Structures are given as C-alpha cells and as structure tokens.
CSV table of C-alpha atoms and ligand atoms in Angstrom, one decimal:
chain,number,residue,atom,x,y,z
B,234,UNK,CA,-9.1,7.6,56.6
B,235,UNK,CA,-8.6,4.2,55.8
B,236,UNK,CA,-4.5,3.7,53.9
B,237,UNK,CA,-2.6,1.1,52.2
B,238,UNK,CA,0.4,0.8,52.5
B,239,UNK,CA,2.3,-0.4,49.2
B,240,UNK,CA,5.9,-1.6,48.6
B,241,UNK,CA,7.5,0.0,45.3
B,242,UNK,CA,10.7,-2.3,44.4
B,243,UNK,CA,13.9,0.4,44.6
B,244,UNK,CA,16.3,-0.2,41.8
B,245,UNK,CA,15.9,-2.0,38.4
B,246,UNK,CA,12.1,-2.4,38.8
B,247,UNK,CA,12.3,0.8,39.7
B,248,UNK,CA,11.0,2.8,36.8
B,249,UNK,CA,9.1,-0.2,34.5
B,250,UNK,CA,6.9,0.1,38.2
B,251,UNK,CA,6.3,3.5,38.0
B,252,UNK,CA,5.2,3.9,34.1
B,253,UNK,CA,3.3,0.8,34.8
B,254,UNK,CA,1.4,2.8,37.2
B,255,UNK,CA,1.2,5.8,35.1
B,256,UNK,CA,-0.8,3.9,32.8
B,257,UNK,CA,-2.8,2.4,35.2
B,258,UNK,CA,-3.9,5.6,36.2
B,259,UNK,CA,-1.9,6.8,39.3
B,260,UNK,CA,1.2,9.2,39.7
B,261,UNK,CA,4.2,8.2,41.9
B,262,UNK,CA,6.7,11.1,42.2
B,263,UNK,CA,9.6,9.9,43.8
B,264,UNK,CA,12.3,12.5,45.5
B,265,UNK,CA,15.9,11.7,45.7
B,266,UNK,CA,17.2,10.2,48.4
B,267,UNK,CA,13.8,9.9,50.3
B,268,UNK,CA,12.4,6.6,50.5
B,269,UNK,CA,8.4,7.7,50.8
B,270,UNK,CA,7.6,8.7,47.1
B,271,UNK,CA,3.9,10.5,46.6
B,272,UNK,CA,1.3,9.2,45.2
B,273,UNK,CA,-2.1,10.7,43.5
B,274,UNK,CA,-4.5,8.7,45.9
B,275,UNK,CA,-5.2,9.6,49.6
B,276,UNK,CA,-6.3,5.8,50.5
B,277,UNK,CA,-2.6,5.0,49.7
B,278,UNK,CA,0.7,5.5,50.9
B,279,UNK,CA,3.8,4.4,49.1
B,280,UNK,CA,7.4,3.1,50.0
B,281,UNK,CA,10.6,2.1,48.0
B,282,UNK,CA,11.8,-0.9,49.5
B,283,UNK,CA,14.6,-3.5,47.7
B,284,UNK,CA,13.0,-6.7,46.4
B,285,UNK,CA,15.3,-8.4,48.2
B,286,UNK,CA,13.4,-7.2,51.5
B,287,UNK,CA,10.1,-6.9,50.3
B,288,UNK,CA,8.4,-10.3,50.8
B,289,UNK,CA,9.5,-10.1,54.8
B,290,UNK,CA,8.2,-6.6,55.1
B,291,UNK,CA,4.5,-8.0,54.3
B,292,UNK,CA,5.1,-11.3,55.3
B,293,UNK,CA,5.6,-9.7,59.0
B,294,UNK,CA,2.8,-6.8,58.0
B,295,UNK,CA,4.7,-4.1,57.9
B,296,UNK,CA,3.3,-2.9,54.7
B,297,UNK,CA,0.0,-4.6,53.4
B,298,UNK,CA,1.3,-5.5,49.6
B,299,UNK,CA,3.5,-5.0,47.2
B,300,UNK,CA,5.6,-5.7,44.0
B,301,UNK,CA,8.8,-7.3,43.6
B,302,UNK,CA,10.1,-9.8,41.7
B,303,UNK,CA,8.8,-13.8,42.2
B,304,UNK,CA,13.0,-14.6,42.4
B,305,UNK,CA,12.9,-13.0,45.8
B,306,UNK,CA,10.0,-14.6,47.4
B,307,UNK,CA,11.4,-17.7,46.4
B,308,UNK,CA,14.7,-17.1,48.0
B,309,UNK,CA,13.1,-15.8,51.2
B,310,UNK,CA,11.0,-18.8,51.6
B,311,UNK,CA,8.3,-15.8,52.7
B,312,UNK,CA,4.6,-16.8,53.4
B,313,UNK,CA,2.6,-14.1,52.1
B,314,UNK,CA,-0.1,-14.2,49.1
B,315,UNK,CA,0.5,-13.9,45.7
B,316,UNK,CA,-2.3,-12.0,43.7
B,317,UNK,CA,-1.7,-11.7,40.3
B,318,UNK,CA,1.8,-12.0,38.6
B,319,UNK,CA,2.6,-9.2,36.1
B,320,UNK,CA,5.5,-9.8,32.6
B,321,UNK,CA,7.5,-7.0,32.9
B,322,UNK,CA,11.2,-6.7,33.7
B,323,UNK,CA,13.5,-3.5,33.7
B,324,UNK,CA,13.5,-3.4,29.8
B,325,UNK,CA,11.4,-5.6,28.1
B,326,UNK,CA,7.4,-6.9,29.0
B,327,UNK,CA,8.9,-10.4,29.4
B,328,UNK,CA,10.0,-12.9,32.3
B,329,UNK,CA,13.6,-13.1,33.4
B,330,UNK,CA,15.6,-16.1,33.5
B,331,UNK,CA,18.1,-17.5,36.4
B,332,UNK,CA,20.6,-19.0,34.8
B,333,UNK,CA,23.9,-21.4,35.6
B,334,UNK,CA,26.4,-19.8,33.3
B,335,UNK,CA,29.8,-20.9,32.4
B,336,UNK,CA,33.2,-19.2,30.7
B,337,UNK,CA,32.6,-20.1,26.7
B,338,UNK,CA,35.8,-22.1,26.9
B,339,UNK,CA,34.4,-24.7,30.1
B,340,UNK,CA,35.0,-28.0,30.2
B,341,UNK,CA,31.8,-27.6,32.0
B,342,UNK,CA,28.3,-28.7,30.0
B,343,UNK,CA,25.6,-30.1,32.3
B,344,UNK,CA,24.6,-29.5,35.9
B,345,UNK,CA,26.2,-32.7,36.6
B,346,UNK,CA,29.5,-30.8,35.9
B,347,UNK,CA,29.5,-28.7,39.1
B,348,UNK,CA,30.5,-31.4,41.3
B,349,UNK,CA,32.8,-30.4,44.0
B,350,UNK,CA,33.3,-26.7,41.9
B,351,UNK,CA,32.8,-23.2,43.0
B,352,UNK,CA,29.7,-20.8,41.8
B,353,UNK,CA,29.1,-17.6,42.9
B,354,UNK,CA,25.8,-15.9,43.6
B,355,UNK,CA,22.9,-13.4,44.5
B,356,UNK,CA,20.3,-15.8,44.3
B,357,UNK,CA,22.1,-19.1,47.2
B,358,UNK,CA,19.4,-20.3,48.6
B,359,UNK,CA,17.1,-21.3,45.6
B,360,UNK,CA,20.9,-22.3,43.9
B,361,UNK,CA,20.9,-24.8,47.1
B,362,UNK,CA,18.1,-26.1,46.6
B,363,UNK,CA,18.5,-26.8,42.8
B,364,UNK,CA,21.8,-28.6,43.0
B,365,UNK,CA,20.5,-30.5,46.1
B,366,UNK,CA,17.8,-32.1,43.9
B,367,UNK,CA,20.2,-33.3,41.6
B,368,UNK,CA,22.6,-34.4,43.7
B,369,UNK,CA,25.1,-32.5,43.1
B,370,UNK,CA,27.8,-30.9,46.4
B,371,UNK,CA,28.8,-27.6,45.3
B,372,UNK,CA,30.7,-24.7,47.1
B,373,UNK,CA,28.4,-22.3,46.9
B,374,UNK,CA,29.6,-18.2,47.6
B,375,UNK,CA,27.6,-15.5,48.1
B,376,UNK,CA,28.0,-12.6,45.5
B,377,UNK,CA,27.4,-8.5,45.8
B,378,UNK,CA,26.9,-7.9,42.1
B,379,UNK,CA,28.5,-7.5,39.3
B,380,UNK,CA,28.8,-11.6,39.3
B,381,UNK,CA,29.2,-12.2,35.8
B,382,UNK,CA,33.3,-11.0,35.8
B,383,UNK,CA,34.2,-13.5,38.5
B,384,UNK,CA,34.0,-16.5,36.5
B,385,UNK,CA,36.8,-17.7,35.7
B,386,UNK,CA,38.9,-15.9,38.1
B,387,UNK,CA,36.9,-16.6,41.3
B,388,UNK,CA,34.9,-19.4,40.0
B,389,UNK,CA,33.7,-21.9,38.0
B,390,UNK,CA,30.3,-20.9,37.4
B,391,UNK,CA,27.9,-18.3,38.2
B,392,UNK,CA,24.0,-18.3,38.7
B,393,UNK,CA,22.7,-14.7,37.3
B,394,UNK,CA,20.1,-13.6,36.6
B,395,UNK,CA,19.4,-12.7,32.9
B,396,UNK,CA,17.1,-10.3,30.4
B,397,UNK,CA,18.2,-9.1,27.3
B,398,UNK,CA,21.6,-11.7,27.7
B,399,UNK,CA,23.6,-8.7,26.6
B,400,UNK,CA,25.1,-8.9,30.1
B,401,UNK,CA,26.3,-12.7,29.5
B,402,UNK,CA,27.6,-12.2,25.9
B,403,UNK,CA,29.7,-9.0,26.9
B,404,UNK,CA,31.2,-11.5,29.7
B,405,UNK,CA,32.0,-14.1,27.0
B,406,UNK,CA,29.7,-16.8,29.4
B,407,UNK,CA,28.0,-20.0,28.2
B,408,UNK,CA,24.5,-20.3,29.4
B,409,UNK,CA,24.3,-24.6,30.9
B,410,UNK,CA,20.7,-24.8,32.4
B,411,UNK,CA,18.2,-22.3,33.7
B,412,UNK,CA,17.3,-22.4,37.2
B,413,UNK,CA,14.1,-20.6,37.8
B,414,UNK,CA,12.0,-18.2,35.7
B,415,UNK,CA,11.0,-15.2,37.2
B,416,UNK,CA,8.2,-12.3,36.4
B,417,UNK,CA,7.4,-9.2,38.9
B,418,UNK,CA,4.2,-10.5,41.6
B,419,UNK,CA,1.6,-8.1,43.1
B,420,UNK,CA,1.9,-10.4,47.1
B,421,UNK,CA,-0.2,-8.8,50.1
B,422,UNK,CA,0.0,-9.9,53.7
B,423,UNK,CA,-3.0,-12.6,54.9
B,424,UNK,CA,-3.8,-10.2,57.0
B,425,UNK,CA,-4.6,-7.0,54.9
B,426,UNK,CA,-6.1,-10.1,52.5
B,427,UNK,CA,-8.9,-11.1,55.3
B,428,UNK,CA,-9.6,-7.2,55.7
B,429,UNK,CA,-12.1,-6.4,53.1
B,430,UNK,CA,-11.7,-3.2,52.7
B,431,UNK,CA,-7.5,-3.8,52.0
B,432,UNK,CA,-8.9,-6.6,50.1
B,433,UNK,CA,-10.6,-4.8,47.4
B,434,UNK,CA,-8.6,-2.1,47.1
B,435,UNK,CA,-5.6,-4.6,46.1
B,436,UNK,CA,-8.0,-6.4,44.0
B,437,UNK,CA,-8.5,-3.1,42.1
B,438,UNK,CA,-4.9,-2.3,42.0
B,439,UNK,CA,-4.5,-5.9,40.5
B,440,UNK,CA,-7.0,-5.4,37.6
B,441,UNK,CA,-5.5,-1.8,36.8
B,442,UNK,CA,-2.1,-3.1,36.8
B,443,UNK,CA,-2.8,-6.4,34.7
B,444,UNK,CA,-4.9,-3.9,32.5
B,445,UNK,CA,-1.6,-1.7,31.9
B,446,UNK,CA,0.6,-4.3,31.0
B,447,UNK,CA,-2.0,-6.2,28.4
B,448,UNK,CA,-2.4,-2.5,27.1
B,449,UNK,CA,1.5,-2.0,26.2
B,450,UNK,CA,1.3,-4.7,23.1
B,451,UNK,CA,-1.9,-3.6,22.3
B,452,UNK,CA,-3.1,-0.6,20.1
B,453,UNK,CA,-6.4,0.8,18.8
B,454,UNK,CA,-7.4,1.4,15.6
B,455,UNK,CA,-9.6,3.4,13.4
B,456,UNK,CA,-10.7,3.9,9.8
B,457,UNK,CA,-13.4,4.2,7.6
B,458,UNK,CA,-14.6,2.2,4.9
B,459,UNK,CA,-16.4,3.1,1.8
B,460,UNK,CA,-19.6,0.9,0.9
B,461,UNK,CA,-18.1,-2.0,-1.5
B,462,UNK,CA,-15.4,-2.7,0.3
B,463,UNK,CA,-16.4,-3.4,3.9
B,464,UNK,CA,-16.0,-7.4,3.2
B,465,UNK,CA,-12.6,-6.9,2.2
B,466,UNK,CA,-11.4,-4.8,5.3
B,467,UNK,CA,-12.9,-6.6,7.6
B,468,UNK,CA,-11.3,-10.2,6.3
B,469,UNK,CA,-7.9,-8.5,7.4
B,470,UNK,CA,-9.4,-7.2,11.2
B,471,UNK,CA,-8.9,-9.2,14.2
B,472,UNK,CA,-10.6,-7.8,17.6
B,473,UNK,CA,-10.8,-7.9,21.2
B,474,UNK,CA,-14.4,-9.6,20.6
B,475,UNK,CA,-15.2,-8.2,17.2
B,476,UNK,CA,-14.6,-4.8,15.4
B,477,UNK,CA,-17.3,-2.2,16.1
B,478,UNK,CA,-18.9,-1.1,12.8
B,479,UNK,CA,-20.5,2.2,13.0
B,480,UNK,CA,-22.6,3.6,9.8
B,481,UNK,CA,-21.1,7.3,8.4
B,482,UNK,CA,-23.9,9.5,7.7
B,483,UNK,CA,-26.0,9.9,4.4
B,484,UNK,CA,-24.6,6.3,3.1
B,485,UNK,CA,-21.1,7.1,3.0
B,486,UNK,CA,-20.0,3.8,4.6
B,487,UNK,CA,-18.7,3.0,7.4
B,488,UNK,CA,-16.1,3.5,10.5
B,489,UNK,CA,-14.6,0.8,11.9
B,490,UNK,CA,-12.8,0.5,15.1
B,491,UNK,CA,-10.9,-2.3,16.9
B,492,UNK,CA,-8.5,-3.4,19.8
B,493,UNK,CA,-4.9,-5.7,18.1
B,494,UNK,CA,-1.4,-6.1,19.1
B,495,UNK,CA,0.7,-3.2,17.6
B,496,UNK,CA,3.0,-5.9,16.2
B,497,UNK,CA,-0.7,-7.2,14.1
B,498,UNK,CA,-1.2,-3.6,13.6
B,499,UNK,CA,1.7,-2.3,11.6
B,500,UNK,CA,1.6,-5.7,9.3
B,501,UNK,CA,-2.2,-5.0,8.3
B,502,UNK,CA,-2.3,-1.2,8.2
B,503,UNK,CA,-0.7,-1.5,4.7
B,504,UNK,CA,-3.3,-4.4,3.8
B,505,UNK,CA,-6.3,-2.4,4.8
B,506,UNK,CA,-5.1,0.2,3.1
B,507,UNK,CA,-4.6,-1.6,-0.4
B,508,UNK,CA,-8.5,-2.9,0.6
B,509,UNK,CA,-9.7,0.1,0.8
B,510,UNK,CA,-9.6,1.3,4.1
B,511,UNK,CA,-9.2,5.4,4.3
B,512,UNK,CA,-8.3,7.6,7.1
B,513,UNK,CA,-6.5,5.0,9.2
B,514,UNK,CA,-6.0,6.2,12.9
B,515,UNK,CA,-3.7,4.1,15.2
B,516,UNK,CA,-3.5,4.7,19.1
B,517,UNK,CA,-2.1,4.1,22.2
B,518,UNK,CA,-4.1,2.4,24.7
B,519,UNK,CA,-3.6,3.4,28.7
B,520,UNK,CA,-5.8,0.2,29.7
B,521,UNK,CA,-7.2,-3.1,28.4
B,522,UNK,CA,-9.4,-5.1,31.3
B,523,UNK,CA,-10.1,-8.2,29.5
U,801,ATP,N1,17.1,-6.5,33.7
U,801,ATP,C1,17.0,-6.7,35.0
U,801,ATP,N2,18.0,-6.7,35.8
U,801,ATP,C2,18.0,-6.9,37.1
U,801,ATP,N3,16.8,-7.3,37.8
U,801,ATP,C3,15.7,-7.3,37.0
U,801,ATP,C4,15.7,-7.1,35.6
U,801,ATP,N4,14.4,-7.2,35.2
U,801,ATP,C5,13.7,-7.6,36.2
U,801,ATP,N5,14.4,-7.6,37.3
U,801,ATP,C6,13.9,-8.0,38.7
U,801,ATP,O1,14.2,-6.9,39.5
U,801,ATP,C7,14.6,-7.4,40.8
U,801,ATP,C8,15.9,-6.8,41.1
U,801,ATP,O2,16.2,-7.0,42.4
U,801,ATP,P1,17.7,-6.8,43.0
U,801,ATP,O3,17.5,-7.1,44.4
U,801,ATP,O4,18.7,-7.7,42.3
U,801,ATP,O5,18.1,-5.3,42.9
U,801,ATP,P2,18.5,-4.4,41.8
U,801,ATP,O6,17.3,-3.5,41.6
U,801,ATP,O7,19.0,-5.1,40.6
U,801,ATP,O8,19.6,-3.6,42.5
U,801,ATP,P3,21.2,-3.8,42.4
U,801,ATP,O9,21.7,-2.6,41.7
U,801,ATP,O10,21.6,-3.8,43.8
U,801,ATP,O11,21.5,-5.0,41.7
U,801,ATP,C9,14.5,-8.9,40.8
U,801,ATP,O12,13.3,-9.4,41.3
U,801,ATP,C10,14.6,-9.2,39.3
U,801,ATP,O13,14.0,-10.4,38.9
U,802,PRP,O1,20.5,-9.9,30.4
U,802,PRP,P1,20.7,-8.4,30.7
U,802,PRP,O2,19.6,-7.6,30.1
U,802,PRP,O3,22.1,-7.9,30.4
U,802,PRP,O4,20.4,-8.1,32.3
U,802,PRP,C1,21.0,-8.8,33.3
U,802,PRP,C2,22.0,-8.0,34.1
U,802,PRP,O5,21.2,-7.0,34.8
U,802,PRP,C3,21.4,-7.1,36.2
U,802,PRP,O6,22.4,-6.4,36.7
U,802,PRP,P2,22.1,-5.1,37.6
U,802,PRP,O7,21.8,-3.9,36.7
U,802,PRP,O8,21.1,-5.4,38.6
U,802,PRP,O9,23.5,-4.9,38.3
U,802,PRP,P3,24.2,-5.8,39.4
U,802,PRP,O10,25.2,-6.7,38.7
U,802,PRP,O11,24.9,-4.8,40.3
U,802,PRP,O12,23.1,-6.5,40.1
U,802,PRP,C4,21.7,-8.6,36.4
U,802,PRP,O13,22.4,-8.8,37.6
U,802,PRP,C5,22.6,-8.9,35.2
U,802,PRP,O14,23.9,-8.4,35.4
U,803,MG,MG1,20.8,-6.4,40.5
C-alpha cells in the first residue's frame, strides 16, 4: 500500500498539532518516549520530529511533508514547498512574533542601538541576516533556551520568540523591533509534490487542516422563529453565504440555521432572543471548508 510519511513537530506544537487533527478528522496517539505515534489512516505513517529539524528531513526526502513552524524553515535556508500556512501557535490561534527585546531599564531603543553589543539567541541565522540589512556588527551567541534571563547578565539583548508576552513581562524585557512573524506551515518535499498520488493526499490533508482551524472561531447556530418576527431575527444574522430558512410544519414559522464566529455569536444570542428568536441552539463545528 501506498504511505505518507508525515512529520509531527515534537514539543510546543506538540499538542495544538494533534487537536488540530482531531478536528480534522484523524487520531494521533502518541506513546511516551517513542517517536512513531499511531495514526487512524493506513495510507499514512507518522513521526515526531523537532521543528528545528523538520524542513531538512523533507528537504532531503526523508519524510514527504510535514508541519513546523515558518521560523525554522527560514533559519534553515531549506528548499522544500510550502502548501498552505495554518494560525495556530501553542496557546492561542494566532501568529508568533520574533522579537529584539531589551532589559526595561536599556539605554537601548532602536536597532541601530546594538552596535558592537551582545544578543543572544535560538533563532542566529535569520538574526544575521536582519542586523546585516541595517548595517549594524553585532556579537551574536547562540542560546539553548530559557534566553529571556540572560539579558542583562550575559547580554544586551535577546531575540525570542514571543506568544502571549507573558514570558517577556515576567523577565521585566522591553520589546525594540520585531524581527520576523511566524505561523505553523504544512511544506512537502518537490519530490512527493510531482508524485500525484502524495500530491493529493497532502492536498487533502491541507483542506482538512485549514478546515479545522477556520472551524475553532466559528460556531453554528440554531433557532426558530415564530411568523411576525422573521424580519427582525434575521436583520441581526450574519452567515457563511446566507442563513438557511426552513418552514416549521402547519404554519408555525420557521427554523433558522447559520455558520458565525463564536465571538458574533454570544453578542447576538441575547439580541435574537429579545427579537423573538426561541429555542436558540449553539454548536461546535469540527470543520468549515470555505
Ligand atoms: N508559545 C510558543 N512557544 C514556543 N514555540 C511556539 C509557540 N507557539 C508556536 N511555537 C512554534 O513552535 C516551534 C517551537 O520550536 P522549538 O524548536 O523552539 O522547540 P520547542 O517545541 O519550543 O522545544 P524546546 O522546549 O526545546 O524549546 C516554533 O516553530 C515556534 O514558532
Ligand atoms: O510569549 P509567551 O506566551 O510567554 O511564549 C514565549 C515563550 O515560550 C517559549 O519557550 P519554551 O516553552 O519553548 O521554552 P524554552 O525557553 O526552553 O524554549 C519561548 O521560547 C518563550 O520563552
Ligand atoms: Mg522553545
């Protein structure tokens, strides 16, 4: 039988990848300490690999495709093809942000500030590349982690990456310029790409994914509407296209049902209510292919 072979990022993609994929329909069970989790599909086999790595493991074809975050590609200077980009971080369905950081009390307040100082980080070479656009010679030092408590002790500044910022307020750090923004990528080898039957089996992966994220903000809705008021309700509705309207039986009125972002939802629910609205049903979506 034909296989796919997809990389799973290991670590704080970790589990955002794995409900991602719950939602889009497939089960990854992943065993301690073993790096070839299960998955609910024969015509694919799964490993956990560190973003870091992953973008050389396709880029040489080791595995066909897989996810990671766009930060990594970018440092790794890998060739490979990138086939849809996904928002969703460790916590939060947003981008992340790289960001040159300084100790609250630094005398340092623009990029140009860095000349001839110290910064330590993850992320060196796309932190070359930045300052060497602008001109600026920094010593640049490679950190393990845990790279926001070495400023000011080992350095001036850092480049980290950031989510929630929780991380760089605990550290008492100044944000001065953000270096790249990042968001997880779906990349496949060229190789596996040319192969049509690889091909289409990313592309569907693709559309599930994107499907599962879109669905996360999004919730369905449900209500019914007695006749007279119908005008009123539907004034408050947005939809997908537009709201389905479905006739109750002998004359009642009407059910109504629609596709909104949650944050839409739980402002209007009240509204439709007070318009009339009755037996109001909210839901959560696995899926929304656009
Ligand atoms: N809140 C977050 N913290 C860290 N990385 C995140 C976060 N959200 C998304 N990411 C992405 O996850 C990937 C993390 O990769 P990284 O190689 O730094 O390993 P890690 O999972 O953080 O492991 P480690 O514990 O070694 O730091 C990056 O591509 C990064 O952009
Ligand atoms: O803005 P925040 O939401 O606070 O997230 C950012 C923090 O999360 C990551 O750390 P990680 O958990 O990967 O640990 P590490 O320092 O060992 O890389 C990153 O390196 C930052 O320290
Ligand atoms: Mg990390």
């Amino acid at each position: 039988m034909k296989k796919l072979c997809l990389g799973l990022p290991k670590g704080s993609l970790q589990e955002a990848t794995i409900d991602m994929m719950k939602k889009a329909g497939y089960t990854v069970i992943v065993n301690s300490r073993s790096y070839y989790p299960t998955i609910d599909d024969d015509e694919i086999s799964v490993r956990l690999i560190r973003p870091q790595d992953m973008s050389r493991y396709i880029e040489k074809g080791i595995i066909d495709a897989g996810l990671t975050g766009a930060d990594w590609v970018k440092e790794a200077e890998s060739d490979v093809r990138v086939v849809v980009s996904l928002i969703y971080a460790k916590q939060q369905l947003t981008k992340v942000k790289w960001v040159l950081a300084v100790p609250e009390t630094s005398a340092i307040h623009t990029v140009n500030d860095l000349q001839g100082k110290k910064i330590a980080t993850e992320l060196v070479n796309v932190t070359r590349r930045y300052l060497a656009e602008r001109g600026i010679v920094a010593d640049i030092e490679f950190s393990h982690g845990a790279t926001e408590a070495k400023a000011p002790d080992l350095v001036d500044a850092i480049v980290e990456l950031t989510e929630t910022g929780n991380s760089l307020r605990a550290n008492k750090l100044r944000i001065v310029e953000t270096i790249m923004e990042s968001s997880t990528l779906l990349i496949a080898n060229h190789n596996a790409w040319e192969d049509e039957w690889k091909r289409t089996k990313i592309e569907n992966l693709a559309m599930l994914f994107e499907g599962a994220i879109i669905a996360r903000e999004k919730v369905g809705l449900k209500m019914n509407v007695p006749n007279g008021a119908l005008d009123q309700v539907l004034k408050k509705l947005p939809a997908l296209r537009k709201p389905t309207i479905s006739s109750l039986s002998e004359g009642a009125g009407y059910a109504i049902e629609t596709v909104l972002d949650e944050t839409i939802a739980r402002k209007i629910t009240p509204e439709l209510k007070r318009a009339g609205a009755e037996g109001i049903i909210e839901y959560p979506l696995n899926k929304v292919i656009l």
